[in-house]
Amino acid sequence: MGPDNKSEVSPNSFVLMGIPGLEHLHVWIGIPFCSMYMVAVVGNVTILAVVRAERSLHEPMFLFLCMLSVTDLVLSTSTLPRMLCLFWLGAHDIAFDACLAQMFFIHSFTAMESGFFLAMAIDRYVAICDPLRHATVLTHSRIAKMGAAVVVRGVAFFSPHPVLLKQLPYCRTRIIAHTYCEFMAVVKLACVDIGATKRYSLSVAFVIGSCDCFFIAFSYALILRTVFHLPSREASLKALGTCGSHVCVIFVFYSTAGFTFLTHRFGHNVAPQIHIFIANMYLLVPPFLNPIVYGIRTKKIREHVLSSLRAKLS
């Protein structure tokens, strides 16, 4: 048996390649990625600080927004700093355990992001379609239970991923053709049949994503039906503007995540750099856009931030 066919159960480290074919542009690609990350961190931390300081914002919409902000911070922080080290410092090596930890955070918190989008869609549905019962339906107790259910679901379904990969033997090649440790990119390095493992991962991702997406679409369809029957044209336009911006963020998340999922299953002819670049988008763009769409565009948060700034400047 040649040296290239030797295997080891737990290699010390893997080598992240980055974006194949675009290695000469890594430094430049890192600039917009870093800018988006900084906006995501500042924006989400601001939302958390504002909601914590202002008791009038302790409402279902803003509590779910805080949960989404925490998810965005963990999701972006688990990938971007390490990715920038690769782009700017040429740090391609990543420890095996660090790789598994990054994979767990990426996949479990992506599932949580999807779950919190659904929770926020349910909140908007109750607030617009049944406003008189909004406070009694979405009590703090129920909000906490919904948040806990989203977290438990993400952890329960994706905890097996690092456990499964920890048990597999890996070939001498340790190169991951990606910018981060993604499950499908790592499992391909195993020296054994991985058909069942791949089917489990793809099935879990498909079931969670498709179910959440269906119920989100159903909620917004009911919201739109109610909005079009509002007696006030001004109220209808305001509700449409709010829902429209929310739907745009959700569409970006599910379209990029869906493209990545389908590429693993069917897109064998998709160029690797396109696949990897879009795979980065669903980890970068939502944490960047969410504070802008859900935060700055929300009147109560905007007014509180502006009043705080005025108080500090005066």
Short mmCIF file of N, CA and C in Angstrom, two decimals, residues 85-255:
data_model
loop_
_atom_site.label_atom_id
_atom_site.label_comp_id
_atom_site.label_asym_id
_atom_site.label_seq_id
_atom_site.Cartn_x
_atom_site.Cartn_y
_atom_site.Cartn_z
N CYS A 85 -7.86 35.18 8.70
CA CYS A 85 -6.49 34.70 8.92
C CYS A 85 -5.99 33.94 7.70
N LEU A 86 -6.88 33.18 7.09
CA LEU A 86 -6.51 32.45 5.88
C LEU A 86 -6.22 33.42 4.73
N PHE A 87 -7.12 34.40 4.54
CA PHE A 87 -6.99 35.34 3.42
C PHE A 87 -5.78 36.25 3.56
N TRP A 88 -5.56 36.78 4.76
CA TRP A 88 -4.57 37.83 4.95
C TRP A 88 -3.23 37.34 5.50
N LEU A 89 -3.26 36.27 6.28
CA LEU A 89 -2.02 35.79 6.91
C LEU A 89 -1.54 34.46 6.34
N GLY A 90 -2.33 33.89 5.44
CA GLY A 90 -1.95 32.60 4.85
C GLY A 90 -1.97 31.46 5.85
N ALA A 91 -2.79 31.59 6.90
CA ALA A 91 -2.89 30.54 7.93
C ALA A 91 -3.86 29.47 7.45
N HIS A 92 -3.35 28.50 6.74
CA HIS A 92 -4.20 27.46 6.14
C HIS A 92 -4.48 26.30 7.10
N ASP A 93 -3.59 26.02 8.02
CA ASP A 93 -3.78 24.89 8.94
C ASP A 93 -4.86 25.20 9.98
N ILE A 94 -5.69 24.21 10.25
CA ILE A 94 -6.67 24.31 11.32
C ILE A 94 -6.67 22.98 12.07
N ALA A 95 -6.60 23.05 13.39
CA ALA A 95 -6.57 21.84 14.21
C ALA A 95 -7.83 21.02 14.00
N PHE A 96 -7.69 19.70 14.10
CA PHE A 96 -8.81 18.79 13.85
C PHE A 96 -10.00 19.10 14.76
N ASP A 97 -9.73 19.24 16.06
CA ASP A 97 -10.83 19.52 17.01
C ASP A 97 -11.43 20.90 16.76
N ALA A 98 -10.59 21.88 16.41
CA ALA A 98 -11.11 23.22 16.09
C ALA A 98 -11.99 23.17 14.84
N CYS A 99 -11.60 22.33 13.90
CA CYS A 99 -12.39 22.16 12.68
C CYS A 99 -13.76 21.58 13.00
N LEU A 100 -13.79 20.56 13.85
CA LEU A 100 -15.07 19.95 14.23
C LEU A 100 -15.94 20.93 15.02
N ALA A 101 -15.30 21.72 15.90
CA ALA A 101 -16.06 22.71 16.67
C ALA A 101 -16.65 23.77 15.74
N GLN A 102 -15.85 24.25 14.79
CA GLN A 102 -16.36 25.24 13.84
C GLN A 102 -17.53 24.67 13.05
N MET A 103 -17.40 23.42 12.62
CA MET A 103 -18.48 22.78 11.86
C MET A 103 -19.77 22.71 12.67
N PHE A 104 -19.65 22.34 13.95
CA PHE A 104 -20.83 22.25 14.80
C PHE A 104 -21.52 23.60 14.93
N PHE A 105 -20.73 24.65 15.19
CA PHE A 105 -21.32 25.99 15.34
C PHE A 105 -21.98 26.44 14.04
N ILE A 106 -21.34 26.19 12.91
CA ILE A 106 -21.90 26.64 11.62
C ILE A 106 -23.24 25.98 11.36
N HIS A 107 -23.29 24.65 11.46
CA HIS A 107 -24.51 23.94 11.07
C HIS A 107 -25.62 24.09 12.11
N SER A 108 -25.29 24.02 13.39
CA SER A 108 -26.34 24.13 14.40
C SER A 108 -26.90 25.55 14.45
N PHE A 109 -26.05 26.58 14.33
CA PHE A 109 -26.54 27.95 14.41
C PHE A 109 -27.20 28.38 13.10
N THR A 110 -26.86 27.75 11.99
CA THR A 110 -27.62 28.00 10.76
C THR A 110 -29.05 27.50 10.93
N ALA A 111 -29.20 26.31 11.55
CA ALA A 111 -30.54 25.79 11.84
C ALA A 111 -31.28 26.70 12.81
N MET A 112 -30.57 27.25 13.80
CA MET A 112 -31.21 28.18 14.73
C MET A 112 -31.63 29.46 14.02
N GLU A 113 -30.81 29.94 13.12
CA GLU A 113 -31.16 31.14 12.34
C GLU A 113 -32.47 30.92 11.60
N SER A 114 -32.58 29.76 10.97
CA SER A 114 -33.81 29.42 10.25
C SER A 114 -35.00 29.36 11.21
N GLY A 115 -34.79 28.77 12.38
CA GLY A 115 -35.86 28.67 13.37
C GLY A 115 -36.32 30.01 13.90
N PHE A 116 -35.38 30.94 14.10
CA PHE A 116 -35.75 32.26 14.60
C PHE A 116 -36.44 33.09 13.52
N PHE A 117 -36.08 32.88 12.26
CA PHE A 117 -36.83 33.52 11.17
C PHE A 117 -38.29 33.06 11.21
N LEU A 118 -38.49 31.77 11.45
CA LEU A 118 -39.86 31.24 11.55
C LEU A 118 -40.57 31.84 12.76
N ALA A 119 -39.90 31.91 13.90
CA ALA A 119 -40.51 32.48 15.10
C ALA A 119 -40.92 33.94 14.87
N MET A 120 -40.07 34.71 14.17
CA MET A 120 -40.38 36.11 13.89
C MET A 120 -41.53 36.23 12.89
N ALA A 121 -41.63 35.28 11.96
CA ALA A 121 -42.75 35.28 11.02
C ALA A 121 -44.06 35.00 11.76
N ILE A 122 -44.01 34.08 12.72
CA ILE A 122 -45.20 33.79 13.53
C ILE A 122 -45.60 35.01 14.34
N ASP A 123 -44.61 35.69 14.91
CA ASP A 123 -44.89 36.92 15.67
C ASP A 123 -45.56 37.97 14.80
N ARG A 124 -45.04 38.17 13.58
CA ARG A 124 -45.63 39.16 12.66
C ARG A 124 -47.04 38.74 12.26
N TYR A 125 -47.25 37.44 12.08
CA TYR A 125 -48.59 36.95 11.72
C TYR A 125 -49.59 37.27 12.82
N VAL A 126 -49.24 36.97 14.07
CA VAL A 126 -50.16 37.24 15.18
C VAL A 126 -50.36 38.74 15.35
N ALA A 127 -49.29 39.53 15.23
CA ALA A 127 -49.38 40.98 15.43
C ALA A 127 -50.26 41.65 14.38
N ILE A 128 -50.24 41.17 13.14
CA ILE A 128 -50.99 41.81 12.06
C ILE A 128 -52.36 41.18 11.86
N CYS A 129 -52.44 39.86 11.96
CA CYS A 129 -53.70 39.18 11.68
C CYS A 129 -54.60 39.05 12.91
N ASP A 130 -54.05 39.08 14.10
CA ASP A 130 -54.84 38.96 15.31
C ASP A 130 -54.25 39.86 16.40
N PRO A 131 -54.21 41.18 16.15
CA PRO A 131 -53.49 42.09 17.06
C PRO A 131 -54.04 42.14 18.47
N LEU A 132 -55.34 41.93 18.65
CA LEU A 132 -55.93 42.03 19.97
C LEU A 132 -55.45 40.91 20.90
N ARG A 133 -55.04 39.79 20.33
CA ARG A 133 -54.61 38.65 21.14
C ARG A 133 -53.09 38.49 21.14
N HIS A 134 -52.38 39.46 20.56
CA HIS A 134 -50.93 39.33 20.42
C HIS A 134 -50.25 39.16 21.78
N ALA A 135 -50.60 39.99 22.73
CA ALA A 135 -49.95 39.94 24.05
C ALA A 135 -50.30 38.68 24.82
N THR A 136 -51.50 38.15 24.62
CA THR A 136 -51.91 36.94 25.35
C THR A 136 -51.41 35.66 24.68
N VAL A 137 -51.25 35.70 23.36
CA VAL A 137 -50.75 34.51 22.64
C VAL A 137 -49.25 34.37 22.84
N LEU A 138 -48.50 35.45 22.60
CA LEU A 138 -47.04 35.40 22.71
C LEU A 138 -46.60 36.02 24.04
N THR A 139 -46.83 35.26 25.11
CA THR A 139 -46.36 35.68 26.43
C THR A 139 -44.86 35.43 26.54
N HIS A 140 -44.24 36.01 27.56
CA HIS A 140 -42.81 35.81 27.77
C HIS A 140 -42.48 34.34 27.97
N SER A 141 -43.38 33.62 28.63
CA SER A 141 -43.16 32.18 28.86
C SER A 141 -43.14 31.42 27.54
N ARG A 142 -44.08 31.73 26.66
CA ARG A 142 -44.13 31.04 25.36
C ARG A 142 -42.96 31.44 24.48
N ILE A 143 -42.56 32.69 24.56
CA ILE A 143 -41.39 33.15 23.78
C ILE A 143 -40.15 32.38 24.22
N ALA A 144 -39.99 32.22 25.54
CA ALA A 144 -38.84 31.47 26.05
C ALA A 144 -38.87 30.02 25.59
N LYS A 145 -40.05 29.42 25.59
CA LYS A 145 -40.18 28.03 25.16
C LYS A 145 -39.88 27.89 23.67
N MET A 146 -40.36 28.85 22.87
CA MET A 146 -40.08 28.81 21.43
C MET A 146 -38.58 28.95 21.17
N GLY A 147 -37.94 29.88 21.88
CA GLY A 147 -36.50 30.06 21.72
C GLY A 147 -35.73 28.82 22.14
N ALA A 148 -36.14 28.21 23.25
CA ALA A 148 -35.46 27.00 23.73
C ALA A 148 -35.65 25.86 22.73
N ALA A 149 -36.84 25.75 22.16
CA ALA A 149 -37.10 24.68 21.18
C ALA A 149 -36.22 24.84 19.95
N VAL A 150 -36.03 26.07 19.49
CA VAL A 150 -35.17 26.33 18.33
C VAL A 150 -33.73 25.94 18.64
N VAL A 151 -33.25 26.30 19.83
CA VAL A 151 -31.87 25.99 20.22
C VAL A 151 -31.67 24.48 20.36
N VAL A 152 -32.60 23.82 21.05
CA VAL A 152 -32.49 22.37 21.26
C VAL A 152 -32.53 21.64 19.92
N ARG A 153 -33.39 22.08 19.01
CA ARG A 153 -33.47 21.44 17.70
C ARG A 153 -32.14 21.54 16.95
N GLY A 154 -31.56 22.73 16.95
CA GLY A 154 -30.29 22.91 16.25
C GLY A 154 -29.18 22.07 16.84
N VAL A 155 -29.11 22.02 18.18
CA VAL A 155 -28.06 21.25 18.84
C VAL A 155 -28.28 19.75 18.66
N ALA A 156 -29.53 19.30 18.82
CA ALA A 156 -29.83 17.87 18.77
C ALA A 156 -29.57 17.27 17.39
N PHE A 157 -29.98 17.97 16.35
CA PHE A 157 -29.84 17.41 15.00
C PHE A 157 -28.42 17.47 14.47
N PHE A 158 -27.61 18.42 14.96
CA PHE A 158 -26.28 18.58 14.38
C PHE A 158 -25.14 18.19 15.31
N SER A 159 -25.45 17.78 16.55
CA SER A 159 -24.42 17.24 17.43
C SER A 159 -23.80 15.95 16.88
N PRO A 160 -24.57 15.10 16.20
CA PRO A 160 -23.96 13.87 15.64
C PRO A 160 -22.88 14.14 14.59
N HIS A 161 -22.90 15.30 13.94
CA HIS A 161 -21.94 15.56 12.88
C HIS A 161 -20.49 15.44 13.35
N PRO A 162 -20.05 16.22 14.35
CA PRO A 162 -18.65 16.08 14.79
C PRO A 162 -18.37 14.71 15.40
N VAL A 163 -19.37 14.10 16.05
CA VAL A 163 -19.16 12.77 16.64
C VAL A 163 -18.89 11.75 15.54
N LEU A 164 -19.69 11.80 14.46
CA LEU A 164 -19.49 10.87 13.35
C LEU A 164 -18.12 11.08 12.70
N LEU A 165 -17.75 12.33 12.47
CA LEU A 165 -16.48 12.60 11.80
C LEU A 165 -15.29 12.24 12.67
N LYS A 166 -15.46 12.30 13.98
CA LYS A 166 -14.38 11.96 14.90
C LYS A 166 -14.00 10.48 14.78
N GLN A 167 -14.98 9.63 14.40
CA GLN A 167 -14.75 8.20 14.34
C GLN A 167 -14.19 7.72 13.01
N LEU A 168 -14.24 8.56 12.00
CA LEU A 168 -13.85 8.12 10.65
C LEU A 168 -12.34 8.13 10.47
N PRO A 169 -11.82 7.19 9.67
CA PRO A 169 -10.40 7.25 9.30
C PRO A 169 -10.23 8.18 8.10
N TYR A 170 -9.15 8.94 8.08
CA TYR A 170 -8.92 9.91 7.02
C TYR A 170 -7.66 9.56 6.23
N CYS A 171 -7.74 9.81 4.92
CA CYS A 171 -6.62 9.53 4.05
C CYS A 171 -5.51 10.56 4.28
N ARG A 172 -4.35 10.30 3.67
CA ARG A 172 -3.20 11.18 3.85
C ARG A 172 -3.52 12.62 3.43
N THR A 173 -4.33 12.77 2.39
CA THR A 173 -4.71 14.11 1.94
C THR A 173 -5.56 14.79 3.00
N ARG A 174 -5.13 15.95 3.46
CA ARG A 174 -5.84 16.68 4.51
C ARG A 174 -6.34 18.03 4.02
N ILE A 175 -6.37 18.20 2.71
CA ILE A 175 -6.74 19.50 2.14
C ILE A 175 -8.25 19.61 2.00
N ILE A 176 -8.83 20.64 2.62
CA ILE A 176 -10.26 20.93 2.51
C ILE A 176 -10.42 22.06 1.49
N ALA A 177 -11.08 21.77 0.40
CA ALA A 177 -11.27 22.78 -0.65
C ALA A 177 -12.40 23.73 -0.27
N HIS A 178 -12.14 24.53 0.75
CA HIS A 178 -13.18 25.44 1.26
C HIS A 178 -12.50 26.50 2.12
N THR A 179 -13.27 27.52 2.51
CA THR A 179 -12.75 28.57 3.38
C THR A 179 -13.02 28.29 4.85
N TYR A 180 -13.86 27.30 5.14
CA TYR A 180 -14.14 26.91 6.51
C TYR A 180 -14.46 25.42 6.53
N CYS A 181 -14.59 24.87 7.74
CA CYS A 181 -14.83 23.44 7.89
C CYS A 181 -16.33 23.15 7.75
N GLU A 182 -16.71 22.84 6.55
CA GLU A 182 -18.09 22.48 6.28
C GLU A 182 -18.20 20.96 6.25
N PHE A 183 -19.31 20.43 6.73
CA PHE A 183 -19.44 18.97 6.91
C PHE A 183 -19.16 18.20 5.63
N MET A 184 -19.80 18.58 4.53
CA MET A 184 -19.66 17.82 3.29
C MET A 184 -18.24 17.89 2.74
N ALA A 185 -17.56 19.02 2.97
CA ALA A 185 -16.18 19.16 2.48
C ALA A 185 -15.23 18.28 3.29
N VAL A 186 -15.49 18.13 4.60
CA VAL A 186 -14.61 17.34 5.46
C VAL A 186 -14.87 15.85 5.27
N VAL A 187 -16.14 15.45 5.19
CA VAL A 187 -16.47 14.02 5.14
C VAL A 187 -15.94 13.37 3.87
N LYS A 188 -15.74 14.15 2.82
CA LYS A 188 -15.20 13.60 1.57
C LYS A 188 -13.76 13.13 1.72
N LEU A 189 -13.07 13.54 2.78
CA LEU A 189 -11.69 13.14 2.99
C LEU A 189 -11.58 11.77 3.67
N ALA A 190 -12.71 11.23 4.10
CA ALA A 190 -12.69 9.94 4.79
C ALA A 190 -12.32 8.82 3.82
N CYS A 191 -11.70 7.77 4.35
CA CYS A 191 -11.25 6.64 3.52
C CYS A 191 -12.27 5.52 3.45
N VAL A 192 -13.43 5.70 4.03
CA VAL A 192 -14.44 4.64 4.04
C VAL A 192 -15.69 5.14 3.31
N ASP A 193 -16.63 4.23 3.12
CA ASP A 193 -17.89 4.58 2.47
C ASP A 193 -18.66 5.56 3.37
N ILE A 194 -19.01 6.70 2.81
CA ILE A 194 -19.66 7.76 3.61
C ILE A 194 -21.08 8.03 3.12
N GLY A 195 -21.63 7.08 2.35
CA GLY A 195 -22.96 7.29 1.78
C GLY A 195 -24.02 7.55 2.84
N ALA A 196 -24.05 6.72 3.90
CA ALA A 196 -25.07 6.88 4.94
C ALA A 196 -24.89 8.19 5.69
N THR A 197 -23.63 8.55 5.95
CA THR A 197 -23.34 9.80 6.68
C THR A 197 -23.79 11.01 5.88
N LYS A 198 -23.50 11.01 4.57
CA LYS A 198 -23.91 12.12 3.71
C LYS A 198 -25.43 12.20 3.62
N ARG A 199 -26.08 11.04 3.51
CA ARG A 199 -27.55 11.05 3.41
C ARG A 199 -28.18 11.59 4.68
N TYR A 200 -27.60 11.25 5.84
CA TYR A 200 -28.13 11.78 7.11
C TYR A 200 -28.02 13.30 7.14
N SER A 201 -26.86 13.83 6.80
CA SER A 201 -26.64 15.27 6.86
C SER A 201 -27.56 16.02 5.89
N LEU A 202 -27.63 15.52 4.66
CA LEU A 202 -28.46 16.19 3.66
C LEU A 202 -29.94 16.10 4.02
N SER A 203 -30.36 14.96 4.58
CA SER A 203 -31.77 14.79 4.96
C SER A 203 -32.16 15.74 6.08
N VAL A 204 -31.29 15.86 7.08
CA VAL A 204 -31.57 16.77 8.21
C VAL A 204 -31.66 18.20 7.71
N ALA A 205 -30.69 18.61 6.88
CA ALA A 205 -30.69 19.98 6.36
C ALA A 205 -31.94 20.23 5.52
N PHE A 206 -32.32 19.25 4.70
CA PHE A 206 -33.49 19.42 3.82
C PHE A 206 -34.78 19.53 4.63
N VAL A 207 -34.95 18.64 5.60
CA VAL A 207 -36.19 18.64 6.39
C VAL A 207 -36.34 19.94 7.18
N ILE A 208 -35.28 20.35 7.87
CA ILE A 208 -35.35 21.58 8.67
C ILE A 208 -35.58 22.79 7.77
N GLY A 209 -34.78 22.92 6.72
CA GLY A 209 -34.89 24.08 5.84
C GLY A 209 -36.21 24.16 5.12
N SER A 210 -36.68 23.04 4.56
CA SER A 210 -37.93 23.05 3.78
C SER A 210 -39.14 23.29 4.68
N CYS A 211 -39.15 22.68 5.87
CA CYS A 211 -40.29 22.89 6.79
C CYS A 211 -40.36 24.34 7.25
N ASP A 212 -39.23 24.89 7.68
CA ASP A 212 -39.21 26.29 8.12
C ASP A 212 -39.61 27.22 6.99
N CYS A 213 -39.06 26.97 5.81
CA CYS A 213 -39.35 27.83 4.66
C CYS A 213 -40.83 27.78 4.30
N PHE A 214 -41.42 26.58 4.35
CA PHE A 214 -42.85 26.44 4.03
C PHE A 214 -43.71 27.24 5.00
N PHE A 215 -43.46 27.08 6.30
CA PHE A 215 -44.29 27.77 7.29
C PHE A 215 -44.05 29.28 7.28
N ILE A 216 -42.83 29.71 6.97
CA ILE A 216 -42.58 31.15 6.83
C ILE A 216 -43.37 31.71 5.65
N ALA A 217 -43.32 31.00 4.51
CA ALA A 217 -44.06 31.44 3.32
C ALA A 217 -45.55 31.46 3.60
N PHE A 218 -46.04 30.45 4.31
CA PHE A 218 -47.47 30.38 4.64
C PHE A 218 -47.87 31.54 5.54
N SER A 219 -47.02 31.86 6.54
CA SER A 219 -47.31 32.97 7.46
C SER A 219 -47.38 34.29 6.72
N TYR A 220 -46.41 34.54 5.82
CA TYR A 220 -46.40 35.80 5.10
C TYR A 220 -47.51 35.88 4.06
N ALA A 221 -47.95 34.74 3.55
CA ALA A 221 -49.10 34.74 2.64
C ALA A 221 -50.36 35.19 3.38
N LEU A 222 -50.54 34.68 4.60
CA LEU A 222 -51.69 35.11 5.42
C LEU A 222 -51.56 36.58 5.81
N ILE A 223 -50.32 37.02 6.10
CA ILE A 223 -50.09 38.42 6.45
C ILE A 223 -50.47 39.32 5.27
N LEU A 224 -50.03 38.96 4.07
CA LEU A 224 -50.31 39.77 2.88
C LEU A 224 -51.81 39.83 2.61
N ARG A 225 -52.49 38.71 2.82
CA ARG A 225 -53.94 38.71 2.61
C ARG A 225 -54.62 39.69 3.57
N THR A 226 -54.15 39.73 4.82
CA THR A 226 -54.71 40.66 5.80
C THR A 226 -54.36 42.10 5.46
N VAL A 227 -53.10 42.32 5.04
CA VAL A 227 -52.63 43.68 4.72
C VAL A 227 -53.45 44.29 3.60
N PHE A 228 -53.75 43.50 2.57
CA PHE A 228 -54.50 44.04 1.43
C PHE A 228 -55.95 44.38 1.78
N HIS A 229 -56.41 43.89 2.93
CA HIS A 229 -57.78 44.20 3.36
C HIS A 229 -57.83 45.28 4.44
N LEU A 230 -56.68 45.88 4.77
CA LEU A 230 -56.68 46.96 5.74
C LEU A 230 -57.40 48.18 5.17
N PRO A 231 -58.22 48.86 6.00
CA PRO A 231 -58.99 50.00 5.49
C PRO A 231 -58.10 51.20 5.14
N SER A 232 -57.01 51.37 5.84
CA SER A 232 -56.13 52.51 5.62
C SER A 232 -55.04 52.16 4.60
N ARG A 233 -54.95 52.97 3.54
CA ARG A 233 -53.92 52.75 2.53
C ARG A 233 -52.52 52.97 3.11
N GLU A 234 -52.40 53.95 3.99
CA GLU A 234 -51.11 54.23 4.62
C GLU A 234 -50.64 53.06 5.47
N ALA A 235 -51.58 52.46 6.23
CA ALA A 235 -51.23 51.31 7.07
C ALA A 235 -50.83 50.11 6.20
N SER A 236 -51.53 49.95 5.07
CA SER A 236 -51.20 48.85 4.16
C SER A 236 -49.80 49.00 3.59
N LEU A 237 -49.47 50.21 3.16
CA LEU A 237 -48.14 50.44 2.58
C LEU A 237 -47.04 50.26 3.62
N LYS A 238 -47.29 50.71 4.85
CA LYS A 238 -46.30 50.56 5.92
C LYS A 238 -46.06 49.09 6.22
N ALA A 239 -47.16 48.32 6.31
CA ALA A 239 -47.03 46.89 6.60
C ALA A 239 -46.34 46.17 5.45
N LEU A 240 -46.66 46.56 4.22
CA LEU A 240 -46.02 45.95 3.04
C LEU A 240 -44.52 46.25 3.01
N GLY A 241 -44.15 47.50 3.35
CA GLY A 241 -42.74 47.86 3.37
C GLY A 241 -41.96 47.05 4.39
N THR A 242 -42.56 46.90 5.59
CA THR A 242 -41.90 46.12 6.64
C THR A 242 -41.77 44.66 6.24
N CYS A 243 -42.88 44.06 5.78
CA CYS A 243 -42.85 42.65 5.39
C CYS A 243 -41.94 42.43 4.19
N GLY A 244 -41.93 43.39 3.26
CA GLY A 244 -41.08 43.25 2.08
C GLY A 244 -39.61 43.18 2.42
N SER A 245 -39.16 44.04 3.34
CA SER A 245 -37.75 44.02 3.73
C SER A 245 -37.42 42.72 4.46
N HIS A 246 -38.34 42.25 5.30
CA HIS A 246 -38.12 40.98 6.00
C HIS A 246 -38.00 39.83 5.03
N VAL A 247 -38.90 39.80 4.04
CA VAL A 247 -38.91 38.72 3.06
C VAL A 247 -37.61 38.73 2.24
N CYS A 248 -37.08 39.90 1.95
CA CYS A 248 -35.83 40.00 1.18
C CYS A 248 -34.67 39.35 1.94
N VAL A 249 -34.56 39.64 3.25
CA VAL A 249 -33.51 39.03 4.06
C VAL A 249 -33.68 37.52 4.12
N ILE A 250 -34.90 37.08 4.33
CA ILE A 250 -35.18 35.64 4.41
C ILE A 250 -34.87 34.97 3.07
N PHE A 251 -35.21 35.64 1.97
CA PHE A 251 -34.95 35.08 0.64
C PHE A 251 -33.45 34.91 0.40
N VAL A 252 -32.67 35.90 0.79
CA VAL A 252 -31.21 35.80 0.62
C VAL A 252 -30.67 34.61 1.40
N PHE A 253 -31.13 34.43 2.64
CA PHE A 253 -30.65 33.34 3.47
C PHE A 253 -31.00 31.99 2.86
N TYR A 254 -32.28 31.79 2.51
CA TYR A 254 -32.71 30.48 2.02
C TYR A 254 -32.23 30.21 0.59
N SER A 255 -32.10 31.23 -0.24
CA SER A 255 -31.64 31.00 -1.61
C SER A 255 -30.17 30.59 -1.63
#
